[in-house]
């Protein structure tokens, strides 16, 4: 393969994009801004875009290398230096730069001195030879998998403990891009009509075998139009299964405790044929704004949005008022990494227990809302047992009037009898967990 060839202007553009990407979200906006400043266009744009996203995907690993070489976390370094080192590690360690590109990497010392303090440039220049000659020590299976699939070692160790030799296949799948999944909104249209619309655009698609209203679009596609017309909403198959498992009926009272951005609320309203009542709780203003749009587009008439913490729902609505409660609990979201690649390095083992505390408080709140004979679905898009089976076990031990309703598909049994899990590498969707709990009369 030809060696990587980058000019100094291209390196400057990458550094500015990486630096800007720390403050401007989404990162593609930062990239666009920096690239237009340096007039990066056409073939040059696609080449540098690949390198930019590669840095984002590898960020945790790149920062570990910098920490090893510098002796401190790059997060406390000058922002220009941090961005330059990240680009230098990507180019020198993970790619095969030609001699000219290595010269341009050295020239970055002058660029840095001009942008920040001269000493920063000197420091970078001194450090660069160690970056160029860096060789990793891959002395464990976790380290090898980390370098190959770009996940934190603790997460890899967890997945290996859960599913053994299948873990590598899971990590590989999480690095693949999922096709856009649409859930057809039967309040406004039929699956056949949406398929006809996709056909007219010459798009390849397949219908989900597990959820008859979910279609996977296999070509690049922007669902914006279909969404605004309320004909279909982007929703992963595993996420759509949650509402089907809870199975709310027309005329019932339902509470959705962490509802935004509203995909499941809209789905439940469809299953209820727009008859009954759904109380949709959430606290995030941006996500609530999105939910209002989603529910309006979908033609949902029975949902009432409450901008309140789900833990306060029993105080707001009263106790034992709901036939069904959906708690799609806030979680580490590690099951969605194929859709949110940059999430992988934000996953921190020390944060799991914080999330679990919130999950336990929310499930207690959900239980107070439920009428005797009613059903609660506890679900997450996490694959970690602490957030799933262990929360459910903890809950069942505290409540004599709670019993698990066994789930026998469409996915695999969970690690607690009666619960269910969707696995990205087995089912080709996001990672998901489900437990259906009934309140005894």
Coordinates of C-alpha atoms in Angstrom, one line a residue:
X1 CA 0.0 0.0 0.0
X2 CA 1.1 3.6 -0.7
X3 CA 2.4 5.5 2.2
X4 CA 0.3 8.2 3.7
X5 CA 1.0 11.6 2.2
X6 CA -0.1 14.8 4.1
X7 CA 0.8 18.4 3.5
X8 CA 1.3 20.9 6.3
X9 CA -2.0 22.6 5.4
X10 CA -3.8 19.3 5.7
X11 CA -2.2 18.7 9.1
X12 CA -3.2 22.2 10.3
X13 CA -6.8 21.5 9.2
X14 CA -6.9 18.2 11.1
X15 CA -5.5 19.8 14.3
X16 CA -8.0 22.6 14.2
X17 CA -10.9 20.2 13.6
X18 CA -9.8 17.9 16.5
X19 CA -9.4 21.0 18.8
X20 CA -12.8 22.4 17.8
X21 CA -14.4 19.0 18.1
X22 CA -13.9 19.2 21.9
X23 CA -16.3 22.2 22.1
X24 CA -18.5 22.1 19.0
X25 CA -21.0 19.2 18.9
X26 CA -21.7 17.2 16.8
X27 CA -18.1 16.7 15.8
X28 CA -18.9 16.8 12.1
X29 CA -19.8 20.5 12.5
X30 CA -16.4 21.2 13.9
X31 CA -14.8 19.3 11.1
X32 CA -16.8 21.3 8.4
X33 CA -15.8 24.6 10.0
X34 CA -12.1 23.8 10.2
X35 CA -11.9 22.2 6.8
X36 CA -13.6 25.2 5.1
X37 CA -11.1 27.6 6.8
X38 CA -8.2 25.7 5.1
X39 CA -10.2 25.2 1.8
X40 CA -10.2 21.4 2.1
X41 CA -12.5 20.2 -0.7
X42 CA -13.3 17.3 -3.0
X43 CA -11.0 14.2 -2.8
X44 CA -8.9 16.0 -0.2
X45 CA -12.0 16.3 2.0
X46 CA -12.9 12.6 1.9
X47 CA -9.3 11.6 2.7
X48 CA -9.1 13.9 5.7
X49 CA -12.6 13.1 6.9
X50 CA -11.6 9.4 7.2
X51 CA -8.6 10.4 9.3
X52 CA -10.6 12.8 11.5
X53 CA -13.3 10.1 12.3
X54 CA -10.5 7.5 12.9
X55 CA -9.1 9.8 15.5
X56 CA -12.5 10.2 17.1
X57 CA -13.0 6.4 17.2
X58 CA -9.5 5.7 18.6
X59 CA -9.5 8.7 21.0
X60 CA -9.3 6.7 24.2
X61 CA -6.4 4.6 22.9
X62 CA -4.6 7.7 21.5
X63 CA -4.9 9.4 24.8
X64 CA -3.5 6.4 26.6
X65 CA -0.4 6.5 24.4
X66 CA 0.0 10.2 25.1
X67 CA -0.4 9.6 28.8
X68 CA 2.3 6.9 28.6
X69 CA 4.7 9.2 26.8
X70 CA 4.0 12.5 28.7
X71 CA 3.4 11.1 32.1
X72 CA 0.1 13.0 32.6
X73 CA -3.4 12.9 31.1
X74 CA -3.6 14.9 27.9
X75 CA -6.7 16.5 29.3
X76 CA -4.5 18.9 31.4
X77 CA -2.3 19.9 28.5
X78 CA -2.6 23.1 26.4
X79 CA -5.6 22.4 24.0
X80 CA -3.5 23.1 20.9
X81 CA -0.8 20.7 22.1
X82 CA -3.4 18.1 23.0
X83 CA -4.9 18.3 19.5
X84 CA -1.5 18.2 17.8
X85 CA -0.4 15.2 19.8
X86 CA -3.6 13.4 18.9
X87 CA -3.1 14.0 15.2
X88 CA 0.6 13.0 15.4
X89 CA -0.2 9.7 17.2
X90 CA -2.9 8.9 14.6
X91 CA -0.5 9.6 11.7
X92 CA 2.7 8.2 13.1
X93 CA 1.5 5.2 15.2
X94 CA -1.6 4.0 13.4
X95 CA -0.7 4.9 9.8
X96 CA 2.3 4.6 7.5
X97 CA 3.4 8.2 6.7
X98 CA 6.0 8.9 4.0
X99 CA 9.2 10.8 4.8
X100 CA 7.7 14.1 3.7
X101 CA 4.8 13.7 6.0
X102 CA 7.1 13.0 8.9
X103 CA 8.9 16.3 8.1
X104 CA 5.6 18.1 8.1
X105 CA 4.8 16.6 11.5
X106 CA 8.1 18.1 12.8
X107 CA 7.1 21.4 11.2
X108 CA 4.0 21.5 13.5
X109 CA 6.3 22.8 16.3
X110 CA 6.4 26.2 14.6
X111 CA 2.7 26.1 13.9
X112 CA 2.1 25.4 17.7
X113 CA 4.5 28.2 18.8
X114 CA 2.5 30.6 16.7
X115 CA -0.9 29.5 18.1
X116 CA 0.0 29.3 21.7
X117 CA 3.3 29.7 23.7
X118 CA 6.8 29.1 22.1
X119 CA 7.6 26.5 24.8
X120 CA 4.6 24.4 23.7
X121 CA 6.3 24.1 20.2
X122 CA 9.6 23.1 21.8
X123 CA 8.0 20.6 24.0
X124 CA 6.1 19.0 21.0
X125 CA 9.4 18.9 19.0
X126 CA 11.2 17.1 21.8
X127 CA 8.4 14.5 22.2
X128 CA 7.8 13.7 18.5
X129 CA 10.7 11.2 18.0
X130 CA 9.2 9.1 20.9
X131 CA 5.8 9.1 19.1
X132 CA 7.3 8.1 15.8
X133 CA 9.2 5.2 17.4
X134 CA 6.3 4.1 19.7
X135 CA 5.7 0.3 19.9
X136 CA 2.8 -0.9 22.0
X137 CA 3.1 -3.7 24.6
X138 CA 0.2 -6.1 23.8
X139 CA 0.9 -8.5 26.7
X140 CA -2.7 -9.6 27.4
X141 CA -5.8 -10.7 25.4
X142 CA -7.7 -7.6 26.6
X143 CA -4.9 -5.3 25.2
X144 CA -4.9 -7.1 21.9
X145 CA -8.6 -6.7 21.6
X146 CA -8.4 -3.1 22.7
X147 CA -6.0 -2.3 19.9
X148 CA -8.0 -4.2 17.3
X149 CA -11.5 -3.1 18.2
X150 CA -11.0 0.1 20.2
X151 CA -12.8 -0.5 23.4
X152 CA -11.7 0.2 27.0
X153 CA -10.1 -2.9 28.6
X154 CA -12.5 -3.1 31.5
X155 CA -15.4 -3.3 29.0
X156 CA -13.7 -6.0 27.0
X157 CA -13.0 -8.0 30.2
X158 CA -16.7 -7.7 31.2
X159 CA -18.0 -8.9 27.8
X160 CA -15.6 -11.8 27.9
X161 CA -16.8 -12.8 31.3
X162 CA -20.4 -12.6 30.0
X163 CA -20.2 -14.4 26.7
X164 CA -16.7 -15.9 26.5
X165 CA -15.3 -16.5 23.1
X166 CA -18.3 -14.7 21.5
X167 CA -17.0 -11.4 22.9
X168 CA -14.7 -10.8 19.9
X169 CA -17.6 -11.1 17.5
X170 CA -19.6 -8.7 19.6
X171 CA -16.8 -6.1 19.6
X172 CA -16.4 -6.5 15.8
X173 CA -20.2 -6.0 15.3
X174 CA -20.2 -2.9 17.5
X175 CA -17.6 -1.4 15.0
X176 CA -19.9 -1.9 12.0
X177 CA -22.4 0.7 11.0
X178 CA -26.1 -0.3 11.4
X179 CA -28.5 0.5 8.5
X180 CA -31.2 3.0 9.2
X181 CA -34.2 1.3 10.7
X182 CA -37.7 2.8 10.3
X183 CA -40.8 1.9 12.3
X184 CA -43.9 2.5 10.2
X185 CA -46.6 4.5 11.9
X186 CA -49.9 2.7 11.4
X187 CA -51.9 5.7 12.7
X188 CA -51.1 7.3 9.3
X189 CA -50.1 4.7 6.8
X190 CA -49.3 1.0 6.1
X191 CA -46.0 -0.9 5.8
X192 CA -46.8 -1.5 2.1
X193 CA -47.1 2.2 1.4
X194 CA -43.8 3.1 3.0
X195 CA -42.1 0.2 1.1
X196 CA -43.6 1.5 -2.1
X197 CA -42.2 5.0 -1.3
X198 CA -38.7 3.5 -0.7
X199 CA -38.9 1.5 -3.9
X200 CA -39.7 4.7 -5.9
X201 CA -36.4 6.1 -4.6
X202 CA -34.6 2.9 -5.8
X203 CA -33.5 2.1 -2.2
X204 CA -32.8 -1.5 -1.1
X205 CA -34.6 -2.5 2.1
X206 CA -35.7 -5.5 4.1
X207 CA -38.6 -6.0 6.5
X208 CA -37.7 -7.1 10.1
X209 CA -38.6 -10.7 10.9
X210 CA -39.3 -9.8 14.5
X211 CA -41.4 -6.6 14.2
X212 CA -43.6 -6.4 11.2
X213 CA -43.7 -2.6 11.1
X214 CA -39.9 -2.2 11.2
X215 CA -38.0 -1.8 7.8
X216 CA -34.2 -1.7 7.5
X217 CA -33.0 0.6 4.7
X218 CA -29.8 -0.9 3.3
X219 CA -28.7 2.2 1.3
X220 CA -27.6 5.6 2.6
X221 CA -30.8 7.4 3.4
X222 CA -32.2 10.5 5.2
X223 CA -35.5 9.7 6.8
X224 CA -36.3 13.3 7.5
X225 CA -39.2 13.6 5.0
X226 CA -41.0 10.4 6.1
X227 CA -40.6 11.5 9.7
X228 CA -42.1 15.0 9.3
X229 CA -45.0 13.5 7.4
X230 CA -45.5 11.1 10.4
X231 CA -45.4 8.0 8.1
X232 CA -42.3 6.4 9.8
X233 CA -39.9 7.1 12.6
X234 CA -36.3 6.1 12.9
X235 CA -36.3 3.3 15.5
X236 CA -34.2 0.2 16.0
X237 CA -35.9 -3.2 16.0
X238 CA -34.9 -3.9 19.6
X239 CA -36.3 -0.6 20.8
X240 CA -39.7 -1.3 19.0
X241 CA -39.9 -4.7 20.7
X242 CA -40.2 -3.0 24.1
X243 CA -43.6 -1.5 23.4
X244 CA -44.8 -4.8 21.9
X245 CA -43.7 -6.7 25.1
X246 CA -45.5 -4.2 27.3
X247 CA -48.6 -4.5 25.0
X248 CA -50.7 -1.5 26.1
X249 CA -54.4 -1.8 25.1
X250 CA -56.8 0.9 23.8
X251 CA -58.5 2.8 26.6
X252 CA -55.7 2.0 29.2
X253 CA -53.7 4.5 31.3
X254 CA -50.0 4.2 30.6
X255 CA -47.0 6.1 32.1
X256 CA -43.7 6.4 30.2
X257 CA -41.2 7.4 32.8
X258 CA -38.2 8.4 30.7
X259 CA -40.0 9.1 27.5
X260 CA -38.0 11.6 25.4
X261 CA -37.3 11.7 22.4
X262 CA -40.7 9.9 22.1
X263 CA -40.2 6.9 19.8
X264 CA -41.8 4.4 22.3
X265 CA -44.5 6.9 23.4
X266 CA -45.6 7.2 19.7
X267 CA -45.4 3.4 19.3
X268 CA -47.6 2.8 22.3
X269 CA -50.1 5.4 21.2
X270 CA -50.3 3.5 17.9
X271 CA -50.8 0.1 19.7
X272 CA -53.6 1.8 21.7
X273 CA -55.2 3.2 18.5
X274 CA -55.0 6.7 20.0
X275 CA -57.5 5.7 22.7
X276 CA -56.7 6.0 26.4
X277 CA -54.0 8.2 28.1
X278 CA -50.2 8.2 28.1
X279 CA -48.3 10.4 30.6
X280 CA -44.8 11.0 29.2
X281 CA -42.2 12.2 31.7
X282 CA -38.8 13.6 31.0
X283 CA -36.5 16.3 32.3
X284 CA -34.2 17.1 29.3
X285 CA -35.5 20.3 27.6
X286 CA -33.8 19.6 24.2
X287 CA -35.1 16.0 24.2
X288 CA -38.6 17.1 25.2
X289 CA -38.7 19.6 22.3
X290 CA -37.8 16.7 20.0
X291 CA -40.5 14.6 21.6
X292 CA -43.2 17.3 21.0
X293 CA -42.2 17.3 17.3
X294 CA -42.2 13.5 17.0
X295 CA -45.6 13.1 18.7
X296 CA -47.1 15.9 16.6
X297 CA -45.7 14.4 13.3
X298 CA -47.0 11.0 14.3
X299 CA -50.5 12.3 15.0
X300 CA -50.5 11.1 18.6
X301 CA -53.5 12.6 20.5
X302 CA -53.4 10.8 23.8
X303 CA -50.0 11.7 25.2
X304 CA -49.6 14.4 27.9
X305 CA -45.9 15.5 28.3
X306 CA -44.8 16.3 31.9
X307 CA -41.4 18.1 32.3
X308 CA -40.8 16.4 35.6
X309 CA -38.3 13.8 37.0
X310 CA -39.9 10.4 36.7
X311 CA -39.0 9.8 40.4
X312 CA -41.7 12.4 41.2
X313 CA -44.4 10.9 39.0
X314 CA -46.4 9.2 41.9
X315 CA -46.6 12.7 43.7
X316 CA -47.7 14.3 40.4
X317 CA -50.2 11.7 39.2
X318 CA -51.1 9.8 42.4
X319 CA -50.4 6.1 43.2
X320 CA -51.9 3.0 41.6
X321 CA -53.3 4.9 38.6
X322 CA -51.6 3.1 35.7
X323 CA -52.5 -0.1 33.9
X324 CA -49.0 -0.2 32.3
X325 CA -45.8 1.5 33.1
X326 CA -42.8 1.7 30.7
X327 CA -39.4 2.4 32.3
X328 CA -36.9 2.4 29.5
X329 CA -34.3 3.4 32.1
X330 CA -31.4 5.9 31.7
X331 CA -28.3 3.7 31.3
X332 CA -24.7 3.6 30.1
X333 CA -26.1 2.9 26.6
X334 CA -23.2 0.6 25.7
X335 CA -25.6 -1.4 23.5
X336 CA -25.9 1.5 21.1
X337 CA -22.2 2.0 20.3
X338 CA -22.7 0.9 16.6
X339 CA -24.9 4.0 16.3
X340 CA -22.8 6.3 18.6
X341 CA -19.2 5.3 18.1
X342 CA -17.7 8.1 20.2
X343 CA -19.6 6.8 23.2
X344 CA -17.1 3.9 23.7
X345 CA -14.4 6.1 25.5
X346 CA -17.0 7.9 27.6
X347 CA -18.0 4.6 29.2
X348 CA -16.4 4.5 32.6
X349 CA -16.6 1.7 35.0
X350 CA -16.8 4.0 38.0
X351 CA -20.0 5.6 36.6
X352 CA -22.1 2.4 36.5
X353 CA -23.1 2.5 40.1
X354 CA -24.4 6.1 39.8
X355 CA -26.6 5.0 37.0
X356 CA -27.8 1.9 38.9
X357 CA -28.9 4.1 41.9
X358 CA -31.0 6.2 39.5
X359 CA -32.5 3.0 37.9
X360 CA -33.5 1.6 41.3
X361 CA -35.2 4.9 42.3
X362 CA -37.1 5.0 39.1
X363 CA -38.3 1.4 39.3
X364 CA -39.6 2.0 42.8
X365 CA -41.5 5.1 41.5
X366 CA -42.9 3.0 38.6
X367 CA -44.2 0.4 41.0
X368 CA -46.1 3.0 43.1
X369 CA -47.8 4.1 39.9
X370 CA -49.0 0.7 38.9
X371 CA -52.5 -0.7 39.7
X372 CA -52.7 -4.2 41.2
X373 CA -52.9 -6.5 38.1
X374 CA -51.0 -4.0 36.1
X375 CA -47.7 -4.6 34.3
X376 CA -44.3 -2.8 34.3
X377 CA -41.7 -3.2 31.6
X378 CA -38.1 -2.5 32.8
X379 CA -35.8 -2.1 29.8
X380 CA -32.3 -0.6 29.0
X381 CA -30.0 -0.4 26.0
X382 CA -27.1 -1.6 28.1
X383 CA -25.5 -5.0 28.1
X384 CA -24.1 -4.8 31.7
X385 CA -25.8 -7.2 34.2
X386 CA -25.5 -4.6 37.0
X387 CA -28.0 -2.3 35.1
X388 CA -30.3 -5.2 34.1
X389 CA -30.7 -8.6 35.8
X390 CA -29.2 -7.3 39.0
X391 CA -31.6 -4.3 39.3
X392 CA -34.5 -6.7 38.6
X393 CA -33.3 -9.2 41.2
X394 CA -32.9 -6.5 43.8
X395 CA -36.4 -5.2 43.0
X396 CA -38.1 -8.6 43.2
X397 CA -36.5 -9.3 46.6
X398 CA -38.0 -6.1 48.0
X399 CA -41.6 -6.7 46.7
X400 CA -43.6 -9.8 47.5
X401 CA -46.4 -8.5 45.2
X402 CA -44.1 -8.5 42.2
X403 CA -43.7 -11.5 39.8
X404 CA -41.8 -11.8 36.5
X405 CA -43.9 -12.5 33.4
X406 CA -41.6 -14.9 31.5
X407 CA -40.5 -13.6 28.1
X408 CA -40.0 -16.4 25.4
X409 CA -38.8 -14.4 22.5
X410 CA -38.3 -12.9 20.0
X411 CA -34.8 -12.7 21.4
X412 CA -32.5 -14.7 23.7
X413 CA -33.1 -15.5 27.4
X414 CA -31.4 -13.1 29.8
X415 CA -29.1 -14.2 32.7
X416 CA -32.2 -14.2 35.0
X417 CA -34.9 -16.7 34.1
X418 CA -37.8 -15.0 32.4
X419 CA -35.9 -11.9 31.2
X420 CA -34.8 -11.3 27.7
X421 CA -31.8 -9.8 25.8
X422 CA -31.1 -8.7 22.3
X423 CA -27.4 -8.9 21.3
X424 CA -25.9 -6.9 18.4
X425 CA -23.8 -9.8 17.0
X426 CA -26.7 -12.3 17.2
X427 CA -29.7 -10.3 16.2
X428 CA -28.2 -7.5 14.1
X429 CA -29.8 -4.7 16.2
X430 CA -28.7 -2.7 19.3
X431 CA -28.0 -4.4 22.6
X432 CA -31.2 -4.4 24.8
X433 CA -32.6 -5.9 28.0
X434 CA -36.3 -6.6 28.9
X435 CA -38.0 -7.6 32.1
X436 CA -41.8 -7.7 32.4
X437 CA -43.1 -7.5 36.0
X438 CA -46.7 -7.9 37.1
X439 CA -48.2 -6.5 40.3
X440 CA -50.2 -9.3 42.0
X441 CA -53.8 -8.5 42.8

